[in-house]
Tab-separated table of C-alpha atoms (C1' of nucleotides) in Angstrom:
chain	number	residue	atom	x	y	z
X	1	UNK	CA	-63.473	-58.908	25.970
X	2	UNK	CA	-61.048	-58.253	23.301
X	3	UNK	CA	-58.189	-56.345	25.555
X	4	UNK	CA	-57.946	-56.002	29.227
X	5	UNK	CA	-57.498	-52.512	29.191
X	6	UNK	CA	-56.007	-50.501	31.928
X	7	UNK	CA	-55.726	-47.046	30.956
X	8	UNK	CA	-56.675	-44.745	34.016
X	9	UNK	CA	-57.007	-41.471	32.575
X	10	UNK	CA	-59.968	-39.555	31.889
X	11	UNK	CA	-63.676	-40.719	33.145
X	12	UNK	CA	-65.362	-43.816	32.528
X	13	UNK	CA	-67.731	-42.084	30.257
X	14	UNK	CA	-64.801	-40.807	28.301
X	15	UNK	CA	-63.198	-43.905	27.932
X	16	UNK	CA	-66.277	-45.888	26.892
X	17	UNK	CA	-67.245	-43.213	24.619
X	18	UNK	CA	-63.676	-43.285	23.174
X	19	UNK	CA	-63.932	-47.080	22.524
X	20	UNK	CA	-67.142	-46.896	20.726
X	21	UNK	CA	-66.532	-44.064	18.129
X	22	UNK	CA	-62.739	-45.227	17.578
X	23	UNK	CA	-64.485	-48.878	16.977
X	24	UNK	CA	-62.745	-50.757	19.720
X	25	UNK	CA	-65.997	-51.504	20.844
X	26	UNK	CA	-67.904	-52.754	17.700
X	27	UNK	CA	-71.422	-51.680	16.840
X	28	UNK	CA	-74.204	-54.018	18.506
X	29	UNK	CA	-71.451	-55.223	20.962
X	30	UNK	CA	-72.993	-56.218	24.275
X	31	UNK	CA	-71.968	-53.949	27.034
X	32	UNK	CA	-72.042	-55.903	30.484
X	33	UNK	CA	-71.411	-53.644	33.342
X	34	UNK	CA	-69.367	-56.206	35.363
X	35	UNK	CA	-66.974	-56.500	32.173
X	36	UNK	CA	-66.594	-52.890	31.622
X	37	UNK	CA	-66.122	-52.331	35.496
X	38	UNK	CA	-63.093	-54.648	35.193
X	39	UNK	CA	-61.844	-53.049	31.926
X	40	UNK	CA	-61.729	-49.787	33.140
X	41	UNK	CA	-60.797	-50.527	36.636
X	42	UNK	CA	-63.917	-49.024	38.496
X	43	UNK	CA	-66.652	-50.343	40.381
X	44	UNK	CA	-70.110	-50.651	38.917
X	45	UNK	CA	-71.649	-47.700	39.752
X	46	UNK	CA	-69.655	-45.141	37.538
X	47	UNK	CA	-69.895	-47.758	34.696
X	48	UNK	CA	-73.641	-47.553	35.143
X	49	UNK	CA	-73.894	-43.930	35.053
X	50	UNK	CA	-71.545	-43.681	32.079
X	51	UNK	CA	-74.018	-45.995	30.299
X	52	UNK	CA	-76.816	-43.824	30.982
X	53	UNK	CA	-75.059	-40.912	29.605
X	54	UNK	CA	-74.102	-42.640	26.434
X	55	UNK	CA	-77.717	-43.599	26.012
X	56	UNK	CA	-79.134	-40.158	26.573
X	57	UNK	CA	-76.572	-39.114	23.664
X	58	UNK	CA	-77.619	-42.161	21.576
X	59	UNK	CA	-74.348	-44.059	21.451
X	60	UNK	CA	-75.803	-46.726	23.289
X	61	UNK	CA	-79.041	-48.414	23.162
X	62	UNK	CA	-80.589	-50.091	26.230
X	63	UNK	CA	-83.298	-52.699	27.027
X	64	UNK	CA	-84.941	-53.157	30.401
X	65	UNK	CA	-83.131	-56.067	32.024
X	66	UNK	CA	-81.327	-56.838	29.020
X	67	UNK	CA	-78.464	-54.083	29.409
X	68	UNK	CA	-76.728	-52.038	26.899
X	69	UNK	CA	-75.206	-52.552	23.510
X	70	UNK	CA	-73.009	-50.108	21.225
X	71	UNK	CA	-75.567	-48.474	18.968
X	72	UNK	CA	-75.936	-50.476	15.990
X	73	UNK	CA	-75.408	-48.439	12.714
X	74	UNK	CA	-77.367	-49.606	9.747
X	75	UNK	CA	-77.934	-47.642	6.265
X	76	UNK	CA	-81.088	-46.131	7.661
X	77	UNK	CA	-79.286	-44.653	10.468
X	78	UNK	CA	-76.452	-43.177	8.496
X	79	UNK	CA	-79.100	-41.736	6.039
X	80	UNK	CA	-81.007	-40.079	8.907
X	81	UNK	CA	-77.796	-38.131	10.013
X	82	UNK	CA	-76.979	-37.354	6.506
X	83	UNK	CA	-80.100	-35.727	5.950
X	84	UNK	CA	-79.876	-33.818	9.140
X	85	UNK	CA	-76.486	-32.728	8.129
X	86	UNK	CA	-77.466	-31.695	4.500
X	87	UNK	CA	-79.739	-28.869	6.229
X	88	UNK	CA	-77.242	-28.288	9.113
X	89	UNK	CA	-74.006	-27.810	7.225
X	90	UNK	CA	-74.897	-25.635	4.146
X	91	UNK	CA	-76.405	-23.237	7.263
X	92	UNK	CA	-73.389	-23.317	9.353
X	93	UNK	CA	-71.014	-22.711	6.350
X	94	UNK	CA	-73.116	-19.668	5.030
X	95	UNK	CA	-72.691	-17.990	8.407
X	96	UNK	CA	-69.150	-18.518	8.302
X	97	UNK	CA	-68.680	-16.711	4.786
X	98	UNK	CA	-69.784	-13.686	6.702
X	99	UNK	CA	-67.219	-13.832	9.405
X	100	UNK	CA	-64.160	-15.721	7.855
X	101	UNK	CA	-61.215	-13.417	7.445
X	102	UNK	CA	-58.012	-14.033	5.087
X	103	UNK	CA	-56.269	-15.974	8.270
X	104	UNK	CA	-59.218	-18.433	8.623
X	105	UNK	CA	-59.271	-19.280	4.677
X	106	UNK	CA	-55.693	-19.556	4.803
X	107	UNK	CA	-55.648	-22.141	7.523
X	108	UNK	CA	-58.351	-23.990	5.492
X	109	UNK	CA	-55.907	-24.017	2.644
X	110	UNK	CA	-53.187	-25.217	5.095
X	111	UNK	CA	-55.086	-28.214	6.078
X	112	UNK	CA	-56.384	-28.907	2.505
X	113	UNK	CA	-52.647	-29.113	1.437
X	114	UNK	CA	-51.853	-31.719	4.166
X	115	UNK	CA	-55.125	-33.607	2.973
X	116	UNK	CA	-53.883	-33.593	-0.492
X	117	UNK	CA	-50.122	-34.515	0.531
X	118	UNK	CA	-51.586	-37.269	2.614
X	119	UNK	CA	-53.547	-38.157	-0.313
X	120	UNK	CA	-55.840	-40.801	1.701
X	121	UNK	CA	-52.565	-43.225	2.177
X	122	UNK	CA	-52.908	-42.875	5.929
X	123	UNK	CA	-56.589	-43.476	6.695
X	124	UNK	CA	-56.684	-42.056	9.932
X	125	UNK	CA	-54.914	-39.366	9.435
X	126	UNK	CA	-57.307	-38.488	6.497
X	127	UNK	CA	-60.025	-38.686	9.008
X	128	UNK	CA	-58.444	-36.234	11.108
X	129	UNK	CA	-57.430	-33.819	8.622
X	130	UNK	CA	-60.871	-33.879	6.985
X	131	UNK	CA	-62.463	-33.339	10.338
X	132	UNK	CA	-60.367	-30.595	11.166
X	133	UNK	CA	-61.038	-28.974	7.964
X	134	UNK	CA	-64.708	-28.869	8.520
X	135	UNK	CA	-64.513	-28.149	12.205
X	136	UNK	CA	-62.652	-24.920	11.059
X	137	UNK	CA	-65.764	-24.030	9.541
X	138	UNK	CA	-68.345	-24.911	12.139
X	139	UNK	CA	-66.686	-24.891	15.418
X	140	UNK	CA	-67.057	-21.214	15.726
X	141	UNK	CA	-70.548	-20.875	15.090
X	142	UNK	CA	-72.432	-18.877	17.420
X	143	UNK	CA	-75.071	-21.458	17.390
X	144	UNK	CA	-73.523	-24.068	19.856
X	145	UNK	CA	-76.403	-26.413	19.788
X	146	UNK	CA	-75.973	-26.827	16.009
X	147	UNK	CA	-72.241	-27.014	16.201
X	148	UNK	CA	-72.409	-29.774	18.671
X	149	UNK	CA	-74.970	-31.598	16.924
X	150	UNK	CA	-72.789	-31.529	13.875
X	151	UNK	CA	-69.953	-32.897	16.091
X	152	UNK	CA	-71.958	-35.559	17.409
X	153	UNK	CA	-73.089	-36.850	13.871
X	154	UNK	CA	-69.370	-36.182	12.832
X	155	UNK	CA	-67.823	-38.585	15.187
X	156	UNK	CA	-70.505	-41.373	14.389
X	157	UNK	CA	-69.740	-40.992	10.819
X	158	UNK	CA	-66.304	-40.892	11.354
X	159	UNK	CA	-66.377	-44.251	13.427
X	160	UNK	CA	-68.051	-45.969	10.485
X	161	UNK	CA	-65.926	-44.536	7.844
X	162	UNK	CA	-62.749	-46.094	9.543
X	163	UNK	CA	-63.774	-49.510	8.681
X	164	UNK	CA	-63.927	-48.610	4.883
X	165	UNK	CA	-61.624	-47.647	2.465
X	166	UNK	CA	-62.448	-44.526	0.253
X	167	UNK	CA	-63.277	-45.410	-3.392
X	168	UNK	CA	-61.050	-43.812	-6.124
X	169	UNK	CA	-64.002	-41.415	-7.381
X	170	UNK	CA	-64.845	-40.564	-3.944
X	171	UNK	CA	-61.444	-39.408	-3.218
X	172	UNK	CA	-61.386	-37.231	-6.410
X	173	UNK	CA	-64.778	-35.601	-5.467
X	174	UNK	CA	-63.599	-35.056	-1.774
X	175	UNK	CA	-60.578	-33.076	-3.038
X	176	UNK	CA	-62.488	-31.344	-5.766
X	177	UNK	CA	-65.395	-30.161	-3.500
X	178	UNK	CA	-63.024	-28.969	-0.970
X	179	UNK	CA	-61.146	-26.720	-3.518
X	180	UNK	CA	-64.265	-25.515	-4.745
X	181	UNK	CA	-65.742	-24.921	-1.258
X	182	UNK	CA	-62.324	-22.741	-0.471
X	183	UNK	CA	-62.705	-20.900	-3.762
X	184	UNK	CA	-66.499	-19.931	-2.977
X	185	UNK	CA	-65.588	-19.121	0.564
X	186	UNK	CA	-62.708	-16.569	-0.751
X	187	UNK	CA	-65.301	-15.057	-3.315
X	188	UNK	CA	-67.690	-14.668	-0.269
X	189	UNK	CA	-70.213	-16.589	-2.365
X	190	UNK	CA	-72.593	-17.878	0.502
X	191	UNK	CA	-74.953	-19.726	-1.707
X	192	UNK	CA	-72.200	-21.075	-3.714
X	193	UNK	CA	-70.567	-22.362	-0.682
X	194	UNK	CA	-73.605	-23.901	0.881
X	195	UNK	CA	-74.453	-25.574	-2.436
X	196	UNK	CA	-70.931	-27.372	-2.552
X	197	UNK	CA	-71.476	-28.243	1.255
X	198	UNK	CA	-74.777	-29.800	0.848
X	199	UNK	CA	-73.371	-31.823	-2.272
X	200	UNK	CA	-70.251	-32.929	-0.081
X	201	UNK	CA	-72.340	-33.949	2.814
X	202	UNK	CA	-74.524	-35.861	0.216
X	203	UNK	CA	-72.017	-37.509	-1.833
X	204	UNK	CA	-70.202	-38.433	1.802
X	205	UNK	CA	-73.084	-40.150	3.092
X	206	UNK	CA	-73.838	-41.931	-0.374
X	207	UNK	CA	-70.170	-43.203	-0.322
X	208	UNK	CA	-70.934	-44.635	3.123
X	209	UNK	CA	-73.977	-46.266	2.785
X	210	UNK	CA	-72.629	-47.712	-0.677
X	211	UNK	CA	-69.781	-48.969	1.409
X	212	UNK	CA	-71.923	-50.684	4.206
X	213	UNK	CA	-74.065	-52.505	1.613
X	214	UNK	CA	-71.025	-53.704	-0.109
X	215	UNK	CA	-69.424	-55.229	2.907
X	216	UNK	CA	-72.954	-56.465	4.278
X	217	UNK	CA	-73.068	-58.748	1.065
X	218	UNK	CA	-69.561	-59.950	2.060
X	219	UNK	CA	-69.597	-60.415	5.803
X	220	UNK	CA	-72.376	-62.402	6.816
X	221	UNK	CA	-74.370	-60.493	9.315
X	222	UNK	CA	-74.985	-61.425	12.757
X	223	UNK	CA	-78.524	-61.878	13.462
X	224	UNK	CA	-79.602	-58.467	14.716
X	225	UNK	CA	-80.189	-59.220	18.409
D	1	UNK	CA	-88.439	-29.417	47.753
D	2	UNK	CA	-91.838	-28.248	46.647
D	3	UNK	CA	-93.960	-31.432	47.098
D	4	UNK	CA	-93.249	-34.681	48.617
D	5	UNK	CA	-94.302	-36.667	45.677
D	6	UNK	CA	-95.026	-40.516	46.013
D	7	UNK	CA	-96.006	-41.371	42.343
D	8	UNK	CA	-94.748	-44.558	41.840
D	9	UNK	CA	-95.298	-45.499	38.279
D	10	UNK	CA	-92.578	-45.268	35.669
D	11	UNK	CA	-89.056	-44.873	35.921
D	12	UNK	CA	-87.382	-42.456	37.978
D	13	UNK	CA	-85.961	-41.199	34.730
D	14	UNK	CA	-89.448	-40.708	33.235
D	15	UNK	CA	-90.586	-39.139	36.682
D	16	UNK	CA	-87.678	-36.335	36.703
D	17	UNK	CA	-88.004	-35.845	33.025
D	18	UNK	CA	-91.602	-35.107	33.061
D	19	UNK	CA	-91.450	-32.867	36.149
D	20	UNK	CA	-88.460	-30.989	34.078
D	21	UNK	CA	-90.615	-30.683	31.208
D	22	UNK	CA	-93.775	-29.691	33.190
D	23	UNK	CA	-91.788	-27.054	34.858
D	24	UNK	CA	-92.402	-28.572	38.431
D	25	UNK	CA	-88.679	-28.510	38.508
D	26	UNK	CA	-87.685	-25.002	37.770
D	27	UNK	CA	-84.919	-24.140	35.312
D	28	UNK	CA	-81.506	-23.803	37.103
D	29	UNK	CA	-83.048	-25.690	40.135
D	30	UNK	CA	-80.431	-27.739	42.076
D	31	UNK	CA	-81.248	-31.360	41.256
D	32	UNK	CA	-80.079	-32.935	44.753
D	33	UNK	CA	-79.613	-36.837	44.575
D	34	UNK	CA	-80.484	-37.572	48.079
D	35	UNK	CA	-83.565	-35.234	47.705
D	36	UNK	CA	-84.684	-36.776	44.403
D	37	UNK	CA	-84.452	-40.217	46.075
D	38	UNK	CA	-86.743	-39.149	48.908
D	39	UNK	CA	-89.187	-37.593	46.445
D	40	UNK	CA	-89.514	-40.274	44.116
D	41	UNK	CA	-89.296	-43.113	46.778
D	42	UNK	CA	-86.276	-44.847	45.569
D	43	UNK	CA	-82.748	-45.243	46.391
D	44	UNK	CA	-79.947	-42.891	45.255
D	45	UNK	CA	-78.501	-45.262	42.571
D	46	UNK	CA	-81.565	-44.860	40.151
D	47	UNK	CA	-81.527	-41.554	40.498
D	48	UNK	CA	-77.869	-41.063	39.960
D	49	UNK	CA	-78.286	-42.839	36.638
D	50	UNK	CA	-81.430	-40.997	35.583
D	51	UNK	CA	-79.620	-37.957	36.075
D	52	UNK	CA	-76.772	-38.926	33.811
D	53	UNK	CA	-79.330	-40.036	31.014
D	54	UNK	CA	-80.913	-36.710	31.408
D	55	UNK	CA	-77.397	-34.910	31.144
D	56	UNK	CA	-76.819	-36.891	27.965
D	57	UNK	CA	-79.984	-35.430	26.502
D	58	UNK	CA	-79.370	-32.195	27.689
D	59	UNK	CA	-81.952	-31.492	29.972
D	60	UNK	CA	-79.727	-31.467	32.956
D	61	UNK	CA	-76.317	-29.884	33.143
D	62	UNK	CA	-73.590	-31.321	35.470
D	63	UNK	CA	-70.286	-29.841	37.066
D	64	UNK	CA	-67.858	-31.661	38.651
D	65	UNK	CA	-68.468	-32.251	42.230
D	66	UNK	CA	-71.304	-29.666	42.250
D	67	UNK	CA	-73.929	-31.760	41.074
D	68	UNK	CA	-76.868	-31.515	38.768
D	69	UNK	CA	-79.154	-28.782	37.764
D	70	UNK	CA	-82.102	-28.204	35.255
D	71	UNK	CA	-80.892	-26.863	32.407
D	72	UNK	CA	-81.118	-22.999	32.696
D	73	UNK	CA	-82.636	-21.612	29.594
D	74	UNK	CA	-81.737	-18.296	28.041
D	75	UNK	CA	-82.393	-16.553	24.901
D	76	UNK	CA	-79.675	-17.795	23.163
D	77	UNK	CA	-80.396	-21.394	23.857
D	78	UNK	CA	-84.104	-20.841	22.486
D	79	UNK	CA	-82.607	-19.077	19.487
D	80	UNK	CA	-80.110	-21.915	18.674
D	81	UNK	CA	-83.050	-24.737	19.026
D	82	UNK	CA	-85.209	-22.604	16.675
D	83	UNK	CA	-82.572	-21.927	14.207
D	84	UNK	CA	-82.177	-25.773	13.838
D	85	UNK	CA	-86.078	-26.162	13.830
D	86	UNK	CA	-86.105	-23.583	10.946
D	87	UNK	CA	-84.105	-25.942	8.834
D	88	UNK	CA	-85.679	-29.109	10.083
D	89	UNK	CA	-89.321	-28.599	10.163
D	90	UNK	CA	-89.791	-27.209	6.355
D	91	UNK	CA	-87.990	-30.321	5.401
D	92	UNK	CA	-89.928	-32.877	7.160
D	93	UNK	CA	-92.973	-30.731	5.789
D	94	UNK	CA	-92.161	-31.155	2.342
D	95	UNK	CA	-91.584	-35.070	2.847
D	96	UNK	CA	-95.357	-35.101	4.498
D	97	UNK	CA	-96.811	-33.350	1.365
D	98	UNK	CA	-95.701	-36.300	-0.758
D	99	UNK	CA	-97.288	-38.865	1.469
D	100	UNK	CA	-100.300	-37.128	3.080
D	101	UNK	CA	-103.607	-38.491	2.101
D	102	UNK	CA	-106.874	-37.045	2.613
D	103	UNK	CA	-107.417	-38.747	5.950
D	104	UNK	CA	-104.284	-37.022	7.294
D	105	UNK	CA	-105.344	-33.609	6.192
D	106	UNK	CA	-108.732	-34.049	7.556
D	107	UNK	CA	-107.263	-34.968	10.843
D	108	UNK	CA	-105.140	-31.507	11.000
D	109	UNK	CA	-108.373	-29.789	10.275
D	110	UNK	CA	-110.053	-31.482	12.941
D	111	UNK	CA	-107.123	-30.643	15.638
D	112	UNK	CA	-106.979	-26.927	13.918
D	113	UNK	CA	-111.072	-26.872	14.655
D	114	UNK	CA	-110.305	-27.723	18.540
D	115	UNK	CA	-107.310	-25.252	18.474
D	116	UNK	CA	-109.634	-22.511	17.115
D	117	UNK	CA	-112.568	-23.363	19.502
D	118	UNK	CA	-110.305	-23.398	22.462
D	119	UNK	CA	-108.808	-20.006	21.009
D	120	UNK	CA	-105.864	-19.763	23.676
D	121	UNK	CA	-108.575	-20.009	26.512
D	122	UNK	CA	-106.755	-22.944	28.298
D	123	UNK	CA	-102.964	-22.460	27.878
D	124	UNK	CA	-102.173	-26.237	28.630
D	125	UNK	CA	-105.071	-27.361	26.310
D	126	UNK	CA	-103.507	-25.106	23.347
D	127	UNK	CA	-100.106	-26.460	24.116
D	128	UNK	CA	-101.544	-30.132	23.736
D	129	UNK	CA	-103.330	-29.088	20.493
D	130	UNK	CA	-100.451	-27.368	18.845
D	131	UNK	CA	-98.313	-30.022	19.729
D	132	UNK	CA	-100.557	-32.648	18.193
D	133	UNK	CA	-100.946	-30.512	15.045
D	134	UNK	CA	-97.278	-30.683	14.251
D	135	UNK	CA	-96.611	-34.243	15.442
D	136	UNK	CA	-99.307	-35.356	12.794
D	137	UNK	CA	-97.117	-33.871	10.205
D	138	UNK	CA	-93.670	-34.838	11.646
D	139	UNK	CA	-94.425	-37.960	13.591
D	140	UNK	CA	-94.766	-40.432	10.620
D	141	UNK	CA	-91.370	-39.315	8.947
D	142	UNK	CA	-89.009	-41.936	7.880
D	143	UNK	CA	-86.302	-40.185	9.503
D	144	UNK	CA	-86.806	-41.187	12.936
D	145	UNK	CA	-83.845	-39.022	14.160
D	146	UNK	CA	-84.991	-35.981	12.842
D	147	UNK	CA	-88.347	-36.664	14.217
D	148	UNK	CA	-87.141	-37.357	17.653
D	149	UNK	CA	-84.814	-34.377	17.328
D	150	UNK	CA	-88.124	-32.320	16.900
D	151	UNK	CA	-89.726	-33.838	19.468
D	152	UNK	CA	-86.940	-33.309	21.964
D	153	UNK	CA	-86.841	-29.528	20.999
D	154	UNK	CA	-90.593	-29.148	21.119
D	155	UNK	CA	-90.894	-30.347	24.847
D	156	UNK	CA	-88.078	-27.814	25.679
D	157	UNK	CA	-89.985	-25.138	23.960
D	158	UNK	CA	-93.122	-26.128	25.648
D	159	UNK	CA	-91.646	-26.180	28.849
D	160	UNK	CA	-90.752	-22.566	28.523
D	161	UNK	CA	-93.894	-21.537	26.701
D	162	UNK	CA	-96.108	-22.546	29.387
D	163	UNK	CA	-94.737	-19.949	31.791
D	164	UNK	CA	-95.958	-17.335	29.290
D	165	UNK	CA	-99.279	-15.967	27.849
D	166	UNK	CA	-99.436	-15.817	24.094
D	167	UNK	CA	-99.696	-12.253	22.770
D	168	UNK	CA	-103.021	-11.349	20.716
D	169	UNK	CA	-100.846	-10.791	17.570
D	170	UNK	CA	-99.125	-14.103	18.025
D	171	UNK	CA	-102.557	-15.576	18.495
D	172	UNK	CA	-103.623	-14.433	15.029
D	173	UNK	CA	-100.542	-15.456	13.245
D	174	UNK	CA	-100.716	-18.922	14.872
D	175	UNK	CA	-104.247	-19.450	13.580
D	176	UNK	CA	-103.414	-17.827	10.172
D	177	UNK	CA	-100.436	-19.802	9.595
D	178	UNK	CA	-102.018	-22.955	10.727
D	179	UNK	CA	-104.855	-22.430	8.062
D	180	UNK	CA	-102.575	-21.351	5.304
D	181	UNK	CA	-100.292	-24.433	5.899
D	182	UNK	CA	-103.314	-26.821	5.748
D	183	UNK	CA	-104.242	-25.205	2.410
D	184	UNK	CA	-100.812	-25.548	0.952
D	185	UNK	CA	-100.735	-29.482	2.070
D	186	UNK	CA	-104.265	-29.863	0.441
D	187	UNK	CA	-102.748	-28.360	-2.876
D	188	UNK	CA	-99.817	-30.330	-2.613
D	189	UNK	CA	-97.760	-27.374	-2.397
D	190	UNK	CA	-94.463	-28.470	-1.006
D	191	UNK	CA	-92.584	-25.418	-1.275
D	192	UNK	CA	-95.516	-23.136	-0.102
D	193	UNK	CA	-95.762	-25.375	3.010
D	194	UNK	CA	-92.376	-25.401	3.651
D	195	UNK	CA	-91.900	-21.530	3.526
D	196	UNK	CA	-95.054	-21.141	5.742
D	197	UNK	CA	-93.621	-23.636	8.237
D	198	UNK	CA	-90.420	-21.781	8.438
D	199	UNK	CA	-92.146	-18.687	8.968
D	200	UNK	CA	-94.189	-20.379	11.605
D	201	UNK	CA	-91.266	-21.445	13.678
D	202	UNK	CA	-89.537	-18.339	13.412
D	203	UNK	CA	-92.192	-16.476	14.602
D	204	UNK	CA	-92.866	-18.792	17.282
D	205	UNK	CA	-89.132	-18.515	18.473
D	206	UNK	CA	-89.453	-14.720	18.100
D	207	UNK	CA	-92.409	-14.476	20.281
D	208	UNK	CA	-90.876	-16.758	22.960
D	209	UNK	CA	-87.619	-14.897	22.994
D	210	UNK	CA	-89.630	-11.471	23.414
D	211	UNK	CA	-91.609	-12.761	26.228
D	212	UNK	CA	-88.502	-14.103	27.865
D	213	UNK	CA	-86.940	-10.773	27.824
D	214	UNK	CA	-90.073	-9.140	29.140
D	215	UNK	CA	-90.115	-11.415	31.988
D	216	UNK	CA	-86.360	-10.791	32.827
D	217	UNK	CA	-87.025	-7.168	33.012
D	218	UNK	CA	-90.053	-7.590	35.631
D	219	UNK	CA	-88.764	-10.658	37.585
D	220	UNK	CA	-85.688	-9.796	39.187
D	221	UNK	CA	-83.037	-12.470	37.742
D	222	UNK	CA	-81.247	-14.845	40.199
D	223	UNK	CA	-77.404	-14.362	39.845
D	224	UNK	CA	-76.800	-17.121	37.298
D	225	UNK	CA	-74.788	-19.676	39.285
U	1	DA	C1'	-85.696	-79.331	18.811
U	2	DG	C1'	-87.395	-78.498	23.310
U	3	DT	C1'	-86.904	-77.808	28.289
U	4	DA	C1'	-85.333	-77.805	32.814
U	5	DG	C1'	-81.926	-76.300	35.783
U	6	DA	C1'	-77.771	-73.490	36.306
U	7	DA	C1'	-74.981	-69.444	35.717
U	8	DA	C1'	-74.912	-64.856	34.670
U	9	DA	C1'	-76.359	-60.143	34.536
U	10	DA	C1'	-79.320	-56.154	35.595
U	11	DT	C1'	-81.471	-53.662	38.796
U	12	DC	C1'	-82.360	-51.981	43.250
U	13	DA	C1'	-81.111	-50.967	48.009
U	14	DT	C1'	-77.617	-49.997	51.531
U	15	DA	C1'	-74.031	-48.440	53.724
U	16	DC	C1'	-69.715	-46.384	53.982
U	17	DA	C1'	-65.370	-43.428	52.588
U	18	DT	C1'	-63.433	-39.620	50.608
U	19	DG	C1'	-62.767	-35.160	48.923
U	20	DA	C1'	-64.639	-30.954	47.143
U	21	DT	C1'	-67.588	-27.442	48.167
U	22	DC	C1'	-70.307	-24.061	50.866
U	23	DT	C1'	-71.407	-21.779	55.331
U	24	DA	C1'	-70.930	-19.438	58.839
U	25	DT	C1'	-68.399	-18.570	62.871
U	26	DT	C1'	-63.830	-17.100	64.738
U	27	DC	C1'	-59.568	-14.625	64.672
U	28	DC	C1'	-56.261	-10.913	63.241
U	29	DG	C1'	-54.603	-6.455	61.715
U	30	DC	C1'	-56.341	-2.129	61.308
N	1	DG	C1'	-65.139	-1.701	66.406
N	2	DC	C1'	-64.935	-3.336	61.392
N	3	DG	C1'	-63.625	-5.851	57.042
N	4	DG	C1'	-61.502	-9.565	55.594
N	5	DA	C1'	-58.925	-13.695	55.996
N	6	DA	C1'	-58.600	-18.019	58.036
N	7	DT	C1'	-60.986	-21.898	59.387
N	8	DA	C1'	-64.178	-25.601	61.475
N	9	DG	C1'	-68.200	-27.779	60.380
N	10	DA	C1'	-72.147	-29.278	57.514
N	11	DT	C1'	-73.602	-30.622	52.877
N	12	DC	C1'	-73.215	-32.832	48.975
N	13	DA	C1'	-71.193	-35.337	44.858
N	14	DT	C1'	-68.444	-39.363	44.046
N	15	DG	C1'	-66.586	-43.927	44.089
N	16	DT	C1'	-66.593	-48.379	46.401
N	17	DA	C1'	-68.762	-52.765	48.259
N	18	DT	C1'	-71.795	-55.991	48.928
N	19	DG	C1'	-76.345	-58.553	49.296
N	20	DA	C1'	-81.278	-59.384	47.506
N	21	DT	C1'	-84.141	-60.131	43.854
N	22	DT	C1'	-85.309	-60.711	39.253
N	23	DT	C1'	-84.681	-61.782	34.630
N	24	DT	C1'	-81.969	-63.277	30.939
N	25	DT	C1'	-78.840	-66.406	29.018
N	26	DC	C1'	-76.562	-70.245	28.746
N	27	DT	C1'	-75.820	-75.395	29.019
N	28	DA	C1'	-76.847	-79.978	29.017
N	29	DC	C1'	-80.090	-83.669	28.740
N	30	DT	C1'	-83.957	-85.868	26.791
DNA sequence: AGTAGAAAAATCATACATGATCTATTCCGC
DNA sequence: GCGGAATAGATCATGTATGATTTTTCTACT
């Protein structure tokens, strides 16, 4: 246990989930019931239930009689998610083109301005802004399922990204693609916007996977359970 | 409670899930913990945990202090799932084209022969065969995430379908599309196969939604909670 | 290294306290 | 008497606690 936390706000589920997504609980970390119960100042029952819910959401893996672990995230996992996002996000974007009004696009531009102003200096802030940028596009979709699926994937990817810095070339690509996307949206070019988003997602995935590969070569990997 | 079940095989989670997917627990049915504990001959703790896991998988909905219900399934829900499948399944199919060998296609044809032989006479059997048909295509995909997502959606859709009969025109379309799909796969025509699958999924979704609409007009709907 | 035994941990079963919600009856003003 | 508000009791979800049992994990010894 890293820190004996005594936050008392929010459900146990939310707190554990938060700790996983934010990285305070590392990938593959063992999640002992008694320990978590202490950490979140509850009894074991809520912890068990939270873990089961997280298991259902695939944030946690469980083996019979061997308890729970934070879902270990490897390159294949990221690739899988990205492949789905490459399909999903362009489709969500296309629909956004048909409903976006001037105010929506102005808001996108405002966020983009903040992203450029921050210019990757504050990594956490960039993550938040970038998420908000895409969320503006996806969150209003009528397909709640698709939108929530995106969000779930997003959170996982963000949890990974926060461990790595963004390469210079990737920074450039991100800014460029965001700008191009805004232009396409403004021009009501659904196909163009979708194509850029696909490229954006793919690039993001490739970047993360490369970083993971690089990190693995430096940090000696724990034997995987 | 309909039946006092005393099956003792499998985890409580599996049994509840099974009862939901198979329809023994109706959509929107209230899931009382004490009742389920009796039904599955366990204590309340495993039931509570199973419900949380199912909640994470979205088979069950929960409201604070008001317990759990079997996820009510409406047209919007089906539409959402289908929209995702329209993206997912063609992509999975394309990949299948690149790895399928003669034996794979022969197996598809064998299943298709059984489907045609059964000719929708036994509804449950048709559901099984149809699932197996598509499973042959998707299950070997390297993207476990996508494959599992398909499977989850499939189970839900099957649970709905089993309540309705298949219209004559839909029967024809299913058989035709399966045959065309096999032909495209054999011809290594990835794009063609993908297009047919997209059409197949969309048609299936449309059919289900129509059936649901029709049923609603006959069966007076319970006030939705 | 391999292993026996100890400690830790998961899992399940109860029992109970508390508080929210639902139901149905009572009660009041009209 | 009638409709609706107030309320008392039943029902249920949720959290806590504790013990039994089994499996896994750790530790110390050969």
